Amino acid sequence: MRSTIGIDSLALGVPRGHLDLRDLAAARGVPASKYLDGIGTHRMAIAAADEDPVTLAASAARRAFALSGLDPKEIGLCVVGTETAVDHSKPIAAFLHGLLGLPSACRIFETKHACFGGTAGLLNALDWIASGSARGRSALVVCADVARYAPGSPGEPTQGAGAVAMIVSERPRLIELDVGRSGAYARDVHDFWRPLHSKDAAVDGQLSVQCYLDALAGAYGEWRRDEPADAEPLARTCYHVPYGKMARKAHRRRRMIDGLDEASADATFAAEVASSLLLPAQIGNVYTGSLYVALASLLHAEARAIEGQRVGLFSYGSGCVAEFFAGRVAAGAGELVARLDLDAPVRASTRLTMAEYEAIRSADAGADRRAAPPSAALHLGASEQPVAFLGVDTADRRIYGLATPS
Ligand code: CAA
């Protein structure tokens, strides 16, 4: 029998709080319809001072293991994609290795290329398994980011925070991915960047939209060239979602490349894309994880109905690189998805007031330099309690431990 490789389990981790974009619109003197319809986002998840890409990654990964029944000891590769790393040298994967109790015989590292870093990890994990290096083990790929733009800037309503953890293995129970068949595109461009001294991203907003669409055309064109004429069409497509409207623009462009006129291309949006944008609209941009939040949203809404069908995936990283690839929803995925309760962390999040949001943002600059309490716990053990960033010790080492119940 042909061996299949893909995503066996998936879980999200999001911060405790979110800002409702109607509150942001009122505070910024903008009609709420601009954010809700024009941008296509309803809420954005906001990371507090004790929440960062490590705590979000740990929370997503613990859920992925707990709900799927897989043992962390079966992991031989752990890759974390992020563009909001917590240290210039020590990777988030190393913090995760300790927090999750991964085996010592394990390759661990962090990948960066703007929002593409998680996809780089995922494609690497597929190749690692296909090459035989895995020797029966699985890979843990986590995308984790806190997306920040300057308060009051056009990018502000496109912030967000969160992580997606994916366990990648042979005979996956969620989605089988086409190994060795993707269309890539790259170009040196300054559409979005984050200087080393800044926690906020800098962006040339309108240029970034154009670069995304050019990259989509390049990557999809490359992928499409190798599609046999009688290939089964893609039933759904998930895009990188910095905000919902961007995915809508991307879908129009892709279907016009297929030869549809604008109206016909737009007419396919509701069936082929809309369900993948429900969760992103509740979380905002999570950079590396955004494509996979879209995939989670699609599976959460429709897994049972699309078992056995093909799904296209488009990943974009500013700077820029993009890749278009595809997979097939596994038989039985619907039943597993019902158990994974993919949107549970989003349902549990609470609405912040504008004043709470402003306080979190103004504390951002000093958040990484808080002194950790001397008694700070270093290891999670078997506890289900959330992990928190407790502060730094006198040598600037980041300390993680159990969150104090609020
Ligand atoms: N009601 C409904 N719609 C309204 C409206 C209203 N009252 N007012 C405006 N709109 C619509 C506009 O018509 C526009 O729609 P179209 O794009 O379909 O024309 C939409 O709302 C946005 O309006 P503007 O273009 O005027 O918005 P803006 O200039 O304030 O900013 C943005 C938009 C450039 C995306 C900005 O939010 C930004 O810079 N975001 C960060 C960068 C980003 O996300 N880029 C995406 C590509 S790069 C990428 O994908 C990587 C990544 O993750 C960052």
PDB file of N, CA and C and ligand atoms in Angstrom, residues 31 33-34 38-39 115 149 154-155 158 192 203 205-206 208-209 212 240 242-243 245-246 249 285 287 316 318, ligand 1:
ATOM      1  N   PRO A  31     -15.436  53.872  11.226  1.00  0.00           N
ATOM      2  CA  PRO A  31     -16.683  53.098  11.216  1.00  0.00           C
ATOM      3  C   PRO A  31     -16.375  51.605  11.447  1.00  0.00           C
ATOM      4  N   SER A  33     -17.727  49.095  10.379  1.00  0.00           N
ATOM      5  CA  SER A  33     -17.845  48.308   9.143  1.00  0.00           C
ATOM      6  C   SER A  33     -16.514  48.216   8.403  1.00  0.00           C
ATOM      7  N   LYS A  34     -15.630  49.210   8.605  1.00  0.00           N
ATOM      8  CA  LYS A  34     -14.328  49.121   7.914  1.00  0.00           C
ATOM      9  C   LYS A  34     -13.550  47.898   8.415  1.00  0.00           C
ATOM     10  N   GLY A  38     -14.627  45.575   5.762  1.00  0.00           N
ATOM     11  CA  GLY A  38     -13.533  46.014   4.886  1.00  0.00           C
ATOM     12  C   GLY A  38     -12.275  45.190   5.105  1.00  0.00           C
ATOM     13  N   ILE A  39     -11.931  44.946   6.386  1.00  0.00           N
ATOM     14  CA  ILE A  39     -10.760  44.125   6.719  1.00  0.00           C
ATOM     15  C   ILE A  39     -11.193  42.653   6.858  1.00  0.00           C
ATOM     16  N   CYS A 115       5.858  35.082   7.778  1.00  0.00           N
ATOM     17  CA  CYS A 115       4.740  34.161   8.066  1.00  0.00           C
ATOM     18  C   CYS A 115       4.926  32.783   7.439  1.00  0.00           C
ATOM     19  N   TYR A 149       1.507  45.763  15.680  1.00  0.00           N
ATOM     20  CA  TYR A 149       1.805  46.971  14.898  1.00  0.00           C
ATOM     21  C   TYR A 149       1.609  48.149  15.845  1.00  0.00           C
ATOM     22  N   PRO A 154      -2.317  51.898  10.475  1.00  0.00           N
ATOM     23  CA  PRO A 154      -3.278  51.113   9.680  1.00  0.00           C
ATOM     24  C   PRO A 154      -3.202  49.616   9.980  1.00  0.00           C
ATOM     25  N   GLY A 155      -2.032  49.153  10.412  1.00  0.00           N
ATOM     26  CA  GLY A 155      -1.893  47.718  10.707  1.00  0.00           C
ATOM     27  C   GLY A 155      -2.559  47.297  12.009  1.00  0.00           C
ATOM     28  N   THR A 158      -5.088  44.619  12.331  1.00  0.00           N
ATOM     29  CA  THR A 158      -4.708  43.301  11.801  1.00  0.00           C
ATOM     30  C   THR A 158      -3.710  42.598  12.722  1.00  0.00           C
ATOM     31  N   PHE A 192       7.271  44.156   4.405  1.00  0.00           N
ATOM     32  CA  PHE A 192       6.977  44.009   5.828  1.00  0.00           C
ATOM     33  C   PHE A 192       8.280  43.575   6.477  1.00  0.00           C
ATOM     34  N   VAL A 203       5.515  48.049   8.132  1.00  0.00           N
ATOM     35  CA  VAL A 203       4.919  47.484   6.923  1.00  0.00           C
ATOM     36  C   VAL A 203       4.597  48.583   5.934  1.00  0.00           C
ATOM     37  N   GLY A 205       1.866  48.803   3.782  1.00  0.00           N
ATOM     38  CA  GLY A 205       0.625  48.027   3.711  1.00  0.00           C
ATOM     39  C   GLY A 205       0.161  47.706   2.301  1.00  0.00           C
ATOM     40  N   GLN A 206       0.014  48.738   1.467  1.00  0.00           N
ATOM     41  CA  GLN A 206      -0.525  48.479   0.124  1.00  0.00           C
ATOM     42  C   GLN A 206       0.467  47.672  -0.708  1.00  0.00           C
ATOM     43  N   SER A 208       2.464  45.457   0.514  1.00  0.00           N
ATOM     44  CA  SER A 208       2.420  44.072   1.014  1.00  0.00           C
ATOM     45  C   SER A 208       1.262  43.297   0.384  1.00  0.00           C
ATOM     46  N   VAL A 209       0.148  43.989   0.164  1.00  0.00           N
ATOM     47  CA  VAL A 209      -1.005  43.325  -0.471  1.00  0.00           C
ATOM     48  C   VAL A 209      -0.637  42.920  -1.902  1.00  0.00           C
ATOM     49  N   TYR A 212       1.838  39.995  -1.906  1.00  0.00           N
ATOM     50  CA  TYR A 212       1.132  38.749  -1.589  1.00  0.00           C
ATOM     51  C   TYR A 212       0.465  38.210  -2.853  1.00  0.00           C
ATOM     52  N   HIS A 240      -3.057  31.965   3.412  1.00  0.00           N
ATOM     53  CA  HIS A 240      -2.521  32.735   4.539  1.00  0.00           C
ATOM     54  C   HIS A 240      -3.504  33.888   4.792  1.00  0.00           C
ATOM     55  N   PRO A 242      -3.763  37.205   6.762  1.00  0.00           N
ATOM     56  CA  PRO A 242      -3.409  38.331   7.633  1.00  0.00           C
ATOM     57  C   PRO A 242      -4.672  39.041   8.098  1.00  0.00           C
ATOM     58  N   TYR A 243      -5.698  38.986   7.242  1.00  0.00           N
ATOM     59  CA  TYR A 243      -7.057  39.457   7.564  1.00  0.00           C
ATOM     60  C   TYR A 243      -7.946  38.853   6.479  1.00  0.00           C
ATOM     61  N   LYS A 245     -10.217  39.762   4.343  1.00  0.00           N
ATOM     62  CA  LYS A 245     -10.362  40.325   2.994  1.00  0.00           C
ATOM     63  C   LYS A 245      -9.198  39.927   2.105  1.00  0.00           C
ATOM     64  N   MET A 246      -8.001  39.764   2.708  1.00  0.00           N
ATOM     65  CA  MET A 246      -6.828  39.386   1.896  1.00  0.00           C
ATOM     66  C   MET A 246      -7.049  38.009   1.264  1.00  0.00           C
ATOM     67  N   LYS A 249      -9.375  38.367  -1.649  1.00  0.00           N
ATOM     68  CA  LYS A 249      -8.679  38.894  -2.842  1.00  0.00           C
ATOM     69  C   LYS A 249      -7.837  37.784  -3.485  1.00  0.00           C
ATOM     70  N   ASN A 285      -4.542  38.086  12.977  1.00  0.00           N
ATOM     71  CA  ASN A 285      -3.360  37.521  12.319  1.00  0.00           C
ATOM     72  C   ASN A 285      -2.478  36.831  13.353  1.00  0.00           C
ATOM     73  N   TYR A 287       0.356  35.394  12.113  1.00  0.00           N
ATOM     74  CA  TYR A 287       1.562  35.276  11.291  1.00  0.00           C
ATOM     75  C   TYR A 287       1.801  33.835  10.816  1.00  0.00           C
ATOM     76  N   TYR A 316       2.232  32.407   2.578  1.00  0.00           N
ATOM     77  CA  TYR A 316       2.997  33.578   2.144  1.00  0.00           C
ATOM     78  C   TYR A 316       3.823  34.124   3.301  1.00  0.00           C
ATOM     79  N   SER A 318       6.268  37.486   4.030  1.00  0.00           N
ATOM     80  CA  SER A 318       6.771  38.748   3.481  1.00  0.00           C
ATOM     81  C   SER A 318       8.277  38.686   3.315  1.00  0.00           C
TER      82      SER A 318
HETATM   83  N1  CAA B   1     -17.098  49.833   5.352  1.00  0.00           N
HETATM   84  C1  CAA B   1     -16.703  48.739   4.659  1.00  0.00           C
HETATM   85  N2  CAA B   1     -15.498  48.652   4.033  1.00  0.00           N
HETATM   86  C2  CAA B   1     -14.656  49.713   4.150  1.00  0.00           C
HETATM   87  C3  CAA B   1     -14.998  50.874   4.852  1.00  0.00           C
HETATM   88  C4  CAA B   1     -16.292  50.914   5.476  1.00  0.00           C
HETATM   89  N3  CAA B   1     -16.687  51.958   6.190  1.00  0.00           N
HETATM   90  N4  CAA B   1     -13.971  51.727   4.791  1.00  0.00           N
HETATM   91  C5  CAA B   1     -13.006  51.133   4.050  1.00  0.00           C
HETATM   92  N5  CAA B   1     -13.421  49.910   3.670  1.00  0.00           N
HETATM   93  C6  CAA B   1     -12.690  48.903   2.906  1.00  0.00           C
HETATM   94  C7  CAA B   1     -11.832  49.470   1.782  1.00  0.00           C
HETATM   95  O1  CAA B   1     -12.612  49.701   0.617  1.00  0.00           O
HETATM   96  C8  CAA B   1     -10.826  48.350   1.612  1.00  0.00           C
HETATM   97  O2  CAA B   1     -11.394  47.298   0.873  1.00  0.00           O
HETATM   98  P1  CAA B   1     -10.638  46.738  -0.451  1.00  0.00           P
HETATM   99  O3  CAA B   1      -9.287  46.283  -0.003  1.00  0.00           O
HETATM  100  O4  CAA B   1     -11.527  45.659  -0.931  1.00  0.00           O
HETATM  101  O5  CAA B   1     -10.537  47.920  -1.377  1.00  0.00           O
HETATM  102  C9  CAA B   1     -10.634  47.829   3.030  1.00  0.00           C
HETATM  103  O6  CAA B   1     -11.747  48.299   3.785  1.00  0.00           O
HETATM  104  C10 CAA B   1      -9.358  48.330   3.698  1.00  0.00           C
HETATM  105  O7  CAA B   1      -9.338  49.716   3.535  1.00  0.00           O
HETATM  106  P2  CAA B   1      -7.959  50.479   3.254  1.00  0.00           P
HETATM  107  O8  CAA B   1      -7.189  49.791   2.153  1.00  0.00           O
HETATM  108  O9  CAA B   1      -8.242  51.924   3.123  1.00  0.00           O
HETATM  109  O10 CAA B   1      -7.261  50.188   4.637  1.00  0.00           O
HETATM  110  P3  CAA B   1      -5.933  50.740   5.238  1.00  0.00           P
HETATM  111  O11 CAA B   1      -5.126  51.481   4.265  1.00  0.00           O
HETATM  112  O12 CAA B   1      -6.312  51.453   6.488  1.00  0.00           O
HETATM  113  O13 CAA B   1      -5.132  49.417   5.644  1.00  0.00           O
HETATM  114  C11 CAA B   1      -3.998  47.384   5.281  1.00  0.00           C
HETATM  115  C12 CAA B   1      -5.298  48.136   5.110  1.00  0.00           C
HETATM  116  C13 CAA B   1      -2.962  47.931   4.292  1.00  0.00           C
HETATM  117  C14 CAA B   1      -4.219  45.914   5.018  1.00  0.00           C
HETATM  118  C15 CAA B   1      -3.471  47.586   6.736  1.00  0.00           C
HETATM  119  O14 CAA B   1      -4.384  47.032   7.660  1.00  0.00           O
HETATM  120  C16 CAA B   1      -2.108  46.972   6.987  1.00  0.00           C
HETATM  121  O15 CAA B   1      -1.075  47.571   6.694  1.00  0.00           O
HETATM  122  N6  CAA B   1      -2.075  45.734   7.550  1.00  0.00           N
HETATM  123  C17 CAA B   1      -0.831  45.031   7.839  1.00  0.00           C
HETATM  124  C18 CAA B   1      -0.186  44.473   6.591  1.00  0.00           C
HETATM  125  C19 CAA B   1      -0.920  43.274   6.027  1.00  0.00           C
HETATM  126  O16 CAA B   1      -1.648  42.565   6.696  1.00  0.00           O
HETATM  127  N7  CAA B   1      -0.653  43.007   4.729  1.00  0.00           N
HETATM  128  C20 CAA B   1      -1.250  41.840   4.072  1.00  0.00           C
HETATM  129  C21 CAA B   1      -0.313  41.255   3.025  1.00  0.00           C
HETATM  130  S1  CAA B   1       1.279  40.913   3.789  1.00  0.00           S
HETATM  131  C22 CAA B   1       1.059  39.436   4.632  1.00  0.00           C
HETATM  132  O17 CAA B   1       0.108  38.736   4.404  1.00  0.00           O
HETATM  133  C23 CAA B   1       2.063  39.036   5.673  1.00  0.00           C
HETATM  134  C24 CAA B   1       1.486  39.316   7.034  1.00  0.00           C
HETATM  135  O18 CAA B   1       0.842  38.431   7.610  1.00  0.00           O
HETATM  136  C25 CAA B   1       1.665  40.637   7.595  1.00  0.00           C
END
